[in-house]
PDB file of C-alpha atoms and ligand atoms in Angstrom:
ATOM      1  CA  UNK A   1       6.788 -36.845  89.275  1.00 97.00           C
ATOM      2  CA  UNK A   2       3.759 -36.888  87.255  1.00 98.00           C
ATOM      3  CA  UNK A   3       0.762 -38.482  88.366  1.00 98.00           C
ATOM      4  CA  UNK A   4      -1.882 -40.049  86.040  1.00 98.00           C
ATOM      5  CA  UNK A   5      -5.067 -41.002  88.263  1.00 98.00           C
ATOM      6  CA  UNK A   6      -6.852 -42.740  85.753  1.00 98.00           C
ATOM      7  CA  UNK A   7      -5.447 -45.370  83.269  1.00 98.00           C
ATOM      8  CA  UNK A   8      -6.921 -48.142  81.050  1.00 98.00           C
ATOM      9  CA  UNK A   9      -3.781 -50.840  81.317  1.00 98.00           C
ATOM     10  CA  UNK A  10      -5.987 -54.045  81.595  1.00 98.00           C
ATOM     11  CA  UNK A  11      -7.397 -52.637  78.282  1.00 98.00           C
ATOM     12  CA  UNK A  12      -6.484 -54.867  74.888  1.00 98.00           C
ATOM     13  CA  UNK A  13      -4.706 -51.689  73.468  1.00 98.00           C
ATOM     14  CA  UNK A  14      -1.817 -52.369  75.208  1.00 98.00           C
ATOM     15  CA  UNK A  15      -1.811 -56.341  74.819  1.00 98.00           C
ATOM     16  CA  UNK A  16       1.357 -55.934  72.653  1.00 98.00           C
ATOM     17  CA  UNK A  17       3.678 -54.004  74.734  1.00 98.00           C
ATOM     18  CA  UNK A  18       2.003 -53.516  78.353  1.00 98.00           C
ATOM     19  CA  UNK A  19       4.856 -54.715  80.297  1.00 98.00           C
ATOM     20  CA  UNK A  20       7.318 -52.426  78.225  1.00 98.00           C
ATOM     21  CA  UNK A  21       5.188 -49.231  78.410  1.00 98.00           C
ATOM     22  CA  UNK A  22       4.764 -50.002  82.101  1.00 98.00           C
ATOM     23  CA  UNK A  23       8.476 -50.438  82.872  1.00 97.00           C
ATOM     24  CA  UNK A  24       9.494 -47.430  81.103  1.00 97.00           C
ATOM     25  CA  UNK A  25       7.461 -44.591  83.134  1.00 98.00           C
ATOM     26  CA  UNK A  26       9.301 -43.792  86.017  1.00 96.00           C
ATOM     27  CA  UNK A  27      12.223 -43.217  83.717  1.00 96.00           C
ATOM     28  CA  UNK A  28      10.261 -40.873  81.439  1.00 96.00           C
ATOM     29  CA  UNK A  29       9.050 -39.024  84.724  1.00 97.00           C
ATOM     30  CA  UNK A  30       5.728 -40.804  85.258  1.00 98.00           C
ATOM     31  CA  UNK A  31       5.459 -41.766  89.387  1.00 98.00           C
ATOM     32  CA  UNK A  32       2.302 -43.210  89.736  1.00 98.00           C
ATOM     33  CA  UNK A  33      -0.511 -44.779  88.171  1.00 98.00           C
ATOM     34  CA  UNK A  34      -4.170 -45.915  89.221  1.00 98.00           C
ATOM     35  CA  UNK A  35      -5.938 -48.189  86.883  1.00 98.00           C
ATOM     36  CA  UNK A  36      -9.345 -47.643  86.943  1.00 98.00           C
ATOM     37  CA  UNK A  37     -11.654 -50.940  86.619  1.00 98.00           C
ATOM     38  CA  UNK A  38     -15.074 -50.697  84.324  1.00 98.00           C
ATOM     39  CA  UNK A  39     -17.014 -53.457  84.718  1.00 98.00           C
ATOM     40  CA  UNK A  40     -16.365 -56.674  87.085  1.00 98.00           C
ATOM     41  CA  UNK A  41     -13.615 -58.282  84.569  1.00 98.00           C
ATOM     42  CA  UNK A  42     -11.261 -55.554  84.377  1.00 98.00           C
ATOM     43  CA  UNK A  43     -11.470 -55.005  88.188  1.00 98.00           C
ATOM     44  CA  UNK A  44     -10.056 -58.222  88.667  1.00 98.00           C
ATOM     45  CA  UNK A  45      -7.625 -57.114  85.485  1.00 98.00           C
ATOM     46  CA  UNK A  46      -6.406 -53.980  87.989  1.00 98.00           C
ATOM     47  CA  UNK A  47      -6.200 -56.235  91.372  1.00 98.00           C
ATOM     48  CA  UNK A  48      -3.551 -58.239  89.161  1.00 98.00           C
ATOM     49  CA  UNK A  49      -1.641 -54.839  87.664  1.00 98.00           C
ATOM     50  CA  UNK A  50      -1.458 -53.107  91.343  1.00 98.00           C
ATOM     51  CA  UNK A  51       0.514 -56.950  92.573  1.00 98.00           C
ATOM     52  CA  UNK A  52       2.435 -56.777  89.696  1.00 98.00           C
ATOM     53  CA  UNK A  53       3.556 -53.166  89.826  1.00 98.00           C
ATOM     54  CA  UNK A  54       5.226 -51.261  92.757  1.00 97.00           C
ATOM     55  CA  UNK A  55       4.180 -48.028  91.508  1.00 98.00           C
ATOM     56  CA  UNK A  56       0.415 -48.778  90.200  1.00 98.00           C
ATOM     57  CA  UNK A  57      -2.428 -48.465  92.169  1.00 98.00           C
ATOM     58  CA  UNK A  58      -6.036 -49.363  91.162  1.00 98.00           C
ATOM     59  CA  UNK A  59      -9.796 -48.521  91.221  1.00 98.00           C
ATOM     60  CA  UNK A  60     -12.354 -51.206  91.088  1.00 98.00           C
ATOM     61  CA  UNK A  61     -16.034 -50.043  90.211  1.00 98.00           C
ATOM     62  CA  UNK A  62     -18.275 -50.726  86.994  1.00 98.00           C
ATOM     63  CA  UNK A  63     -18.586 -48.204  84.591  1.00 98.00           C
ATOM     64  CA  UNK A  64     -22.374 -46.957  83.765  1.00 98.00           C
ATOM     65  CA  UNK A  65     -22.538 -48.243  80.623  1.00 97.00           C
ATOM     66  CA  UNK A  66     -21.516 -51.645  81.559  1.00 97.00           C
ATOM     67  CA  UNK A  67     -24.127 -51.942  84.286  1.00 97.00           C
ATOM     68  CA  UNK A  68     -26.636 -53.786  82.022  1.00 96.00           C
ATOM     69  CA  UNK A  69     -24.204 -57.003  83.205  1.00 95.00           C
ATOM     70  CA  UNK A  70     -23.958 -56.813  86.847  1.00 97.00           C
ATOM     71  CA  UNK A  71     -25.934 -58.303  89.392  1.00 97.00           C
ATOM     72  CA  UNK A  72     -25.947 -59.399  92.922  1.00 98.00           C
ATOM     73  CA  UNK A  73     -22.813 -61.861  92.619  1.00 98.00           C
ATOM     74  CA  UNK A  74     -20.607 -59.344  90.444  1.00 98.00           C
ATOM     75  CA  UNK A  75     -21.564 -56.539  93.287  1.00 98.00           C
ATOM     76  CA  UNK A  76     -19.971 -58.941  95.851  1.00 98.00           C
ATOM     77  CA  UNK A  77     -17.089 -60.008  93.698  1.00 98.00           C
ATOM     78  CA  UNK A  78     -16.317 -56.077  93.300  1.00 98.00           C
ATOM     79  CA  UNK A  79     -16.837 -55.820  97.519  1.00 98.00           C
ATOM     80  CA  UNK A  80     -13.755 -59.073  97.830  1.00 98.00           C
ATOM     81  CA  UNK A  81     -11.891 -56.998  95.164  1.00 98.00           C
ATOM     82  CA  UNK A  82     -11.738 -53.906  97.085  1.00 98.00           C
ATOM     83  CA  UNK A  83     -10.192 -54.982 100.008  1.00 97.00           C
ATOM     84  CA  UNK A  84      -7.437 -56.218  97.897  1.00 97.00           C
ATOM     85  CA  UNK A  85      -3.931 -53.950  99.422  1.00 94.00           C
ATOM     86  CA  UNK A  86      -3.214 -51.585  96.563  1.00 97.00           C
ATOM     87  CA  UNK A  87      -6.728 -50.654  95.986  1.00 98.00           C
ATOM     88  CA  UNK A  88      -7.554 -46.717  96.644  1.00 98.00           C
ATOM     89  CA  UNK A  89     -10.807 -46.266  95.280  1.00 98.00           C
ATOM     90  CA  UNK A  90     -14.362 -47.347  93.513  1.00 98.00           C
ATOM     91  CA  UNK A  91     -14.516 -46.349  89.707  1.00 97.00           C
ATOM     92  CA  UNK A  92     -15.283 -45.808  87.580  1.00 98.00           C
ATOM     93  CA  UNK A  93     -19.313 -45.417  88.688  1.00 98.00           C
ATOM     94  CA  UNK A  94     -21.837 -43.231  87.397  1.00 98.00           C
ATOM     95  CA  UNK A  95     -23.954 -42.052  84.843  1.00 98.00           C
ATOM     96  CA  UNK A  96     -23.399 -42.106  81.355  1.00 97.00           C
ATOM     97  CA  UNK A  97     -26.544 -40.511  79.087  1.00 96.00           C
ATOM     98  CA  UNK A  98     -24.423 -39.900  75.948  1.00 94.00           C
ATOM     99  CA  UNK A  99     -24.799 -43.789  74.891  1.00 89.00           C
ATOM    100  CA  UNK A 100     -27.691 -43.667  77.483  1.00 85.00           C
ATOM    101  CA  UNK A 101     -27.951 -47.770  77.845  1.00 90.00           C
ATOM    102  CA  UNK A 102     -28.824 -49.062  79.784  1.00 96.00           C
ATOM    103  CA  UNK A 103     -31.792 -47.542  80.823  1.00 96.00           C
ATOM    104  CA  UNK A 104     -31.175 -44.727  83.717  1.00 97.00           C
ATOM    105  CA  UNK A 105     -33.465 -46.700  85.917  1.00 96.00           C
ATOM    106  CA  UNK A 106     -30.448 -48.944  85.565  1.00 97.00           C
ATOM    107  CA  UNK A 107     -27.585 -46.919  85.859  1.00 98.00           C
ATOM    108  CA  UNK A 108     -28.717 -45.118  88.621  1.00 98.00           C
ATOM    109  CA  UNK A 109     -29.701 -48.178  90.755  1.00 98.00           C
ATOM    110  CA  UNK A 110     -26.234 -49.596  90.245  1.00 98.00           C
ATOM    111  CA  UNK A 111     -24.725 -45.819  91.187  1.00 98.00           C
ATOM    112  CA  UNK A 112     -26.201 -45.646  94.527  1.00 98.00           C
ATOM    113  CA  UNK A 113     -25.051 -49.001  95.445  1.00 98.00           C
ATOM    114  CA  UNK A 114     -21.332 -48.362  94.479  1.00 98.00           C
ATOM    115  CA  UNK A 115     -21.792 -45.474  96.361  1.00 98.00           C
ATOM    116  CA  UNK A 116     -22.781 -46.906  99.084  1.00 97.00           C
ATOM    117  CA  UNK A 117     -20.134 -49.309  98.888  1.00 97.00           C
ATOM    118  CA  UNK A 118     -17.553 -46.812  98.765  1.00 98.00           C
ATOM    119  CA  UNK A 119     -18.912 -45.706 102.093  1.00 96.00           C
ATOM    120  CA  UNK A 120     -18.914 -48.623 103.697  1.00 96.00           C
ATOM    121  CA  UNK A 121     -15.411 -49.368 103.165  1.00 97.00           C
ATOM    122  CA  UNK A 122     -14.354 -45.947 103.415  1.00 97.00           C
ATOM    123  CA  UNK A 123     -12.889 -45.405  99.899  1.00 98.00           C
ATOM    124  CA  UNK A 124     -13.333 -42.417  97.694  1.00 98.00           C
ATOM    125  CA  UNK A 125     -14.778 -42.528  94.660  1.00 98.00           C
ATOM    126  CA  UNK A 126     -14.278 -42.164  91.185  1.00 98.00           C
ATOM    127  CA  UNK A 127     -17.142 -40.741  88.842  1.00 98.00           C
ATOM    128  CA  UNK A 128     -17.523 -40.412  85.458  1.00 98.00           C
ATOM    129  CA  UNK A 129     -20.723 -38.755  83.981  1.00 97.00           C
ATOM    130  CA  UNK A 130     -21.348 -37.488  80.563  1.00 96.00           C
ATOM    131  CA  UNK A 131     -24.492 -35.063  79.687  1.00 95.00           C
ATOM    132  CA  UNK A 132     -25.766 -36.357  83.086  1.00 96.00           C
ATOM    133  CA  UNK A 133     -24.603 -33.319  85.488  1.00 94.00           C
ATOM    134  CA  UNK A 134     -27.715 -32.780  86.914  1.00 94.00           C
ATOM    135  CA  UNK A 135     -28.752 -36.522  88.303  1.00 97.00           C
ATOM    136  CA  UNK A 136     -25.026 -37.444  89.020  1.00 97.00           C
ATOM    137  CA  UNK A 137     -24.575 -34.745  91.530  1.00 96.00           C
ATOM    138  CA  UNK A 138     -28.323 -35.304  92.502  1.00 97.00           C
ATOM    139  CA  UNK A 139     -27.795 -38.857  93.458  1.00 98.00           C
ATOM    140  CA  UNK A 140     -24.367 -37.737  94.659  1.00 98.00           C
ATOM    141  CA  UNK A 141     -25.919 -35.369  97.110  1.00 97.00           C
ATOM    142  CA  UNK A 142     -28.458 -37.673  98.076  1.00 97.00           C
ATOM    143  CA  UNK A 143     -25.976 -40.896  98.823  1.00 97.00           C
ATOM    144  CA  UNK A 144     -23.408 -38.040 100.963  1.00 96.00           C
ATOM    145  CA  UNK A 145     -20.678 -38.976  98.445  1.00 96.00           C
ATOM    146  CA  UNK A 146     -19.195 -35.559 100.644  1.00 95.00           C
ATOM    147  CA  UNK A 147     -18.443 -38.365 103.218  1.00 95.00           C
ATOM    148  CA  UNK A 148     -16.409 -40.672 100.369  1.00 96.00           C
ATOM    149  CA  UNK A 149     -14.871 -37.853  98.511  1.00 97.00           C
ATOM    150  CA  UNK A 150     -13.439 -38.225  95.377  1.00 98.00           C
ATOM    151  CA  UNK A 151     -12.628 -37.351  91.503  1.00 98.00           C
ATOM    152  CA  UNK A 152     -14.763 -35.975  88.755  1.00 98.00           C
ATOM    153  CA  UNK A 153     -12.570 -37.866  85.852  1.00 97.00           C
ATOM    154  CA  UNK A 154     -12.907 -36.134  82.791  1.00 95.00           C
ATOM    155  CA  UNK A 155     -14.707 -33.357  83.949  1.00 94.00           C
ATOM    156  CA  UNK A 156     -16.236 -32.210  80.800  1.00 90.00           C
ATOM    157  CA  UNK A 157     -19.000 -29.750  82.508  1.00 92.00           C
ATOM    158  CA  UNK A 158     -18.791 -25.832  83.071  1.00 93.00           C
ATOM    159  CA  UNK A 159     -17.668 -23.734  85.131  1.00 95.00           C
ATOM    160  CA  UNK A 160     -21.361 -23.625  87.292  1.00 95.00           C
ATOM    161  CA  UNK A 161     -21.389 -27.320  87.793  1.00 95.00           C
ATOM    162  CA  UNK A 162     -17.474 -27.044  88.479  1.00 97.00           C
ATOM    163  CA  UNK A 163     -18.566 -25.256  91.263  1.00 97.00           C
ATOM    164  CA  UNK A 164     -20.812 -27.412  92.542  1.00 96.00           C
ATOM    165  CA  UNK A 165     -18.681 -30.341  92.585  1.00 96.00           C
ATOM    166  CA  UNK A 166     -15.866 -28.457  94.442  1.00 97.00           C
ATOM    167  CA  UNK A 167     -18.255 -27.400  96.833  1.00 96.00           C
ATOM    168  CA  UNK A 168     -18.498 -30.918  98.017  1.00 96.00           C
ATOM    169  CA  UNK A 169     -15.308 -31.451  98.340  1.00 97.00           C
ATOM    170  CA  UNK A 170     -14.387 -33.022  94.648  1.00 98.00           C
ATOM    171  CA  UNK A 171     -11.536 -33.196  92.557  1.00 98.00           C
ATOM    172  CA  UNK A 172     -11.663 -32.566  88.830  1.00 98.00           C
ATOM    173  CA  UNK A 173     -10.151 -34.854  87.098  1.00 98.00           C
ATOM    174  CA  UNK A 174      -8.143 -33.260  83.250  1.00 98.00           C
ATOM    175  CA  UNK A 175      -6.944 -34.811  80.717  1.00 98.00           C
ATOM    176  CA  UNK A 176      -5.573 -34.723  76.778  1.00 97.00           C
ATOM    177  CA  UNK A 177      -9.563 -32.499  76.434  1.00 97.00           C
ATOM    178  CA  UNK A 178      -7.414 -29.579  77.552  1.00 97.00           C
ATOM    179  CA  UNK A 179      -4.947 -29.443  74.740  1.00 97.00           C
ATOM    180  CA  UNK A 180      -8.516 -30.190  72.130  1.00 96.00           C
ATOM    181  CA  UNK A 181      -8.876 -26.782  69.950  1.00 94.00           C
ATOM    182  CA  UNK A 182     -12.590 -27.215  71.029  1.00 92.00           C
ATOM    183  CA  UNK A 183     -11.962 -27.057  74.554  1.00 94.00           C
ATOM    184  CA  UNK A 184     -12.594 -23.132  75.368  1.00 95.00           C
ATOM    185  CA  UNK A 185     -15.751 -24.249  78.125  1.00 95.00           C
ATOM    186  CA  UNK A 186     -12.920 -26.493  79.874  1.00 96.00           C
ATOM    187  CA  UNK A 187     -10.363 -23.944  79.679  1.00 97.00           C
ATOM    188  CA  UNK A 188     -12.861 -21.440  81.262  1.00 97.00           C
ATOM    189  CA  UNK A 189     -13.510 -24.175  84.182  1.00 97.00           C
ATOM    190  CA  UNK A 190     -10.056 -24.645  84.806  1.00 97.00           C
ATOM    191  CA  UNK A 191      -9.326 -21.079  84.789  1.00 97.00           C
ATOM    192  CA  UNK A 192     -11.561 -21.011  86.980  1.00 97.00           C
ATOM    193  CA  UNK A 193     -11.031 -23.590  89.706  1.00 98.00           C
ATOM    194  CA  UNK A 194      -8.498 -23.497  92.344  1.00 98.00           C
ATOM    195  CA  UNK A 195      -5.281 -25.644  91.055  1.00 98.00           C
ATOM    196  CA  UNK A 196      -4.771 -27.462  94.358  1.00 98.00           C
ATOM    197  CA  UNK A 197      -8.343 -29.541  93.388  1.00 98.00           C
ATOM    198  CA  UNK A 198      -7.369 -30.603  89.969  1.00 98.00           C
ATOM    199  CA  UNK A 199      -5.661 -33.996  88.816  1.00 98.00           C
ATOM    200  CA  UNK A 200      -4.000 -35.431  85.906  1.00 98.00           C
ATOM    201  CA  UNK A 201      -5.408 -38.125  84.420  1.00 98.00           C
ATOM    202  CA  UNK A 202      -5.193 -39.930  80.383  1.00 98.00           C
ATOM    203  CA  UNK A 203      -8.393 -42.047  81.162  1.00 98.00           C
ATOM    204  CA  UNK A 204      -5.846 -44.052  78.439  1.00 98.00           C
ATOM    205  CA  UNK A 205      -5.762 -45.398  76.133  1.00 98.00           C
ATOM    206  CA  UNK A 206      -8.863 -43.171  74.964  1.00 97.00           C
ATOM    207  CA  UNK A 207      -8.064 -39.216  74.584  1.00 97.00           C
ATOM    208  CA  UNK A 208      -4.487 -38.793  73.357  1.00 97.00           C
ATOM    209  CA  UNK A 209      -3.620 -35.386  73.739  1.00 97.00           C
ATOM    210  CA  UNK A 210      -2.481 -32.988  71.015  1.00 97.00           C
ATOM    211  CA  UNK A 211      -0.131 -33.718  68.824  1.00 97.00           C
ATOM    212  CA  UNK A 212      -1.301 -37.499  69.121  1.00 97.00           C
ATOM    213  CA  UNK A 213      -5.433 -37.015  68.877  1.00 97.00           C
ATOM    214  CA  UNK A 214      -6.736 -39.990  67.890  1.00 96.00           C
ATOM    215  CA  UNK A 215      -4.007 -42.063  68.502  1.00 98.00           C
ATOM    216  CA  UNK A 216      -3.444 -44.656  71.408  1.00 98.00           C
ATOM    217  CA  UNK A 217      -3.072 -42.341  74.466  1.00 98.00           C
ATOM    218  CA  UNK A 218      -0.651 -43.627  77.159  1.00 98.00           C
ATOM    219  CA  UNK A 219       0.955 -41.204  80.648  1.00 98.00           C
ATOM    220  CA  UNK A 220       3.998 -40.796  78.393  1.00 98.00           C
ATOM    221  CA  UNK A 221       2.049 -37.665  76.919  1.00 98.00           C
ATOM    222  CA  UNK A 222       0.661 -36.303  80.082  1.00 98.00           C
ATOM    223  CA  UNK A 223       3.543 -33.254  79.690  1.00 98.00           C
ATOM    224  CA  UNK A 224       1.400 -32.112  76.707  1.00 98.00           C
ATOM    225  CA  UNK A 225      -1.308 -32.014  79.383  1.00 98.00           C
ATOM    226  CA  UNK A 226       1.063 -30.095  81.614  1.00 98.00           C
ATOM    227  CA  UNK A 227       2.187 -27.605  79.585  1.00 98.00           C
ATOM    228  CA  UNK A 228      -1.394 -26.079  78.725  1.00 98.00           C
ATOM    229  CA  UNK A 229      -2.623 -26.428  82.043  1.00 98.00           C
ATOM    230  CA  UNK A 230       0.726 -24.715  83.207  1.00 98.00           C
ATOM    231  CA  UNK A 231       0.220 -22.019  80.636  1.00 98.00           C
ATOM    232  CA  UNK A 232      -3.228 -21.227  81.746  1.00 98.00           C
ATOM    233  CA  UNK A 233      -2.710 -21.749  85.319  1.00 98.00           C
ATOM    234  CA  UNK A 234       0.533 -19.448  84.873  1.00 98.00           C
ATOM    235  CA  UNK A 235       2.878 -21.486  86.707  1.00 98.00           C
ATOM    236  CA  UNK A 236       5.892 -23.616  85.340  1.00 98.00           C
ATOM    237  CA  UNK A 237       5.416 -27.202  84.356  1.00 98.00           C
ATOM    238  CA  UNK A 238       7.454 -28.373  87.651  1.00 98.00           C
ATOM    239  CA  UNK A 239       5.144 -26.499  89.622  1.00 98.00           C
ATOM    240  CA  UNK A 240       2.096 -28.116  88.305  1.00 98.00           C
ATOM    241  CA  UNK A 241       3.960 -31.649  88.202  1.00 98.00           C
ATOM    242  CA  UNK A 242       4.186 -31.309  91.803  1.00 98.00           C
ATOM    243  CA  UNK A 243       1.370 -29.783  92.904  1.00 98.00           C
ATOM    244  CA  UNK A 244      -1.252 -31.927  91.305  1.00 98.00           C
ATOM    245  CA  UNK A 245       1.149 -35.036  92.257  1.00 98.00           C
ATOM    246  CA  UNK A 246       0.183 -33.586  95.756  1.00 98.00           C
ATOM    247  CA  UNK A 247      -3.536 -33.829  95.103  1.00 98.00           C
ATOM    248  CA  UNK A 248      -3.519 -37.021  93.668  1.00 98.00           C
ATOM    249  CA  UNK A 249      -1.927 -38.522  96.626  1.00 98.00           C
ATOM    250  CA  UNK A 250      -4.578 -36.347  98.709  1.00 98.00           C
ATOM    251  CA  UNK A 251      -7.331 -37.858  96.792  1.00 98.00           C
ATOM    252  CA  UNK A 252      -6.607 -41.643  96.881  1.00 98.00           C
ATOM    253  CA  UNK A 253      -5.091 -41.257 100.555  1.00 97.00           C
ATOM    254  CA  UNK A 254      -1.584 -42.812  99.600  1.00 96.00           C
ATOM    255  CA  UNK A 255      -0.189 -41.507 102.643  1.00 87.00           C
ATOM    256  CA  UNK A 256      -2.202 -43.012 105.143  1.00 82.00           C
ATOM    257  CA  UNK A 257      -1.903 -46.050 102.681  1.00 73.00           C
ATOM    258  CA  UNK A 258       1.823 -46.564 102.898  1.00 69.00           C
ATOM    259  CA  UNK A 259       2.291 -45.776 106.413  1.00 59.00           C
TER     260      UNK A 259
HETATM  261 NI1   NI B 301     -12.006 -44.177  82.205  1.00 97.59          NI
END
């Protein structure tokens, strides 16, 4: 069954109807789901959705952009939070220089130390970074996030960087980007990197793939997501249903998890 590794469901879009939505997956061929925190709030938000739901699992981290907030007591409220059962990684953590605030002194502080804290408890890690390649994988290197392991979510760099990432050991994380008419230097990078390292993933309810751009995104459209990446991978849509199901369940250890 599909697999979507990174989910919004604390998020208000889905205030109206979250329960409904999340009932209905498994019968529209969605298996799992991690819900990815992004600040200290909607950590707490995912502890509560993994209790609640068999089949979701969750990510607690804060997000670069909402690192202006945290401090000392919200890092060791996100430490309790991690320990909570379901709970499979730290995300989403990076570096965001797109909306570039805070300041990178900032973001980058509050990187290493999620990073760090992913190490200590032995979790992988979730990253996002936008027009930041260079200093993520910098810092990356330089805090042996080898040793975590872990997802690039939205990978949105090319194929040199791809490269890179893989090299220590990363996922890349794809999404409703793919199916974008704009999305030839992510087409290239998938192309280009081996299928067994790449996840699906909505980062919903942001990025609603083609023919829904623009409009709320949920893991009931993730087969728009499989059928390009099945066309350019060559391979039939079960195939890549099962074999990135496979890598997601490499990536957040779920095996080890539920034995
Ligand atoms: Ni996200």
């Amino acid at each position: 069954m599909i697999f979507d590794t990174h989910a919004h469901y604390d998020d208000d879009a889905f205030d109206d109807d979250r329960d409904e939505l999340l009932k209905s997956l498994r019968t529209e061929g969605i298996g799992n789901v991690v819900n990815i925190g992004s600040d200290v709030e909607s950590s707490e938000a995912t502890v509560h959705l993994a209790e609640k739901y068999p089949f979701v699992y969750g990510a607690v981290g804060v997000h670069p952009s909402s690192t202006g907030q945290l401090d000392e007591e919200g890092y060791m409220r996100l430490e309790e939070l991690a320990k909570a059962p379901k709970i499979v990684a730290i995300g989403e953590i990076g570096l965001d220089y797109y909306w570039d605030e805070p300041e990178r002194d900032k973001q980058q502080y509050w990187f290493r130390r999620q990073l760090g804290l992913a190490r200590q408890l032995g979790l992988p890690v979730v990253i996002h970074s936008r027009d930041a390649a260079r200093d993520t994988w910098e810092i990356m290197k330089d805090e042996n996030a080898e040793q975590a392991g872990g997802v690039i979510h939205c990978f949105s760099y090319g194929k040199e960087m791809a490269r890179e990432y893989l090299s220590m050991g990363f996922y890349l994380g794809i999404g409703g980007v793919l199916t974008f008419k704009n999305a030839k230097k992510l087409v290239e990078t998938v192309s280009y990197a081996p299928l067994e390292r790449l996840v699906l993933e909505t980062d919903c309810p942001y990025l609603a793939p083609v023919p829904y751009r623009g409009k709320r995104n949920s893991s009931l459209y993730l087969p728009y997501v499989v059928e390009v990446l099945a066309h350019i991978k060559g391979k039939t849509c079960e195939e890549i249903v099962e074999i990135t199901e496979q890598n997601a369940r490499a990536l957040y250890r779920l095996d080890e998890k539920e034995k």
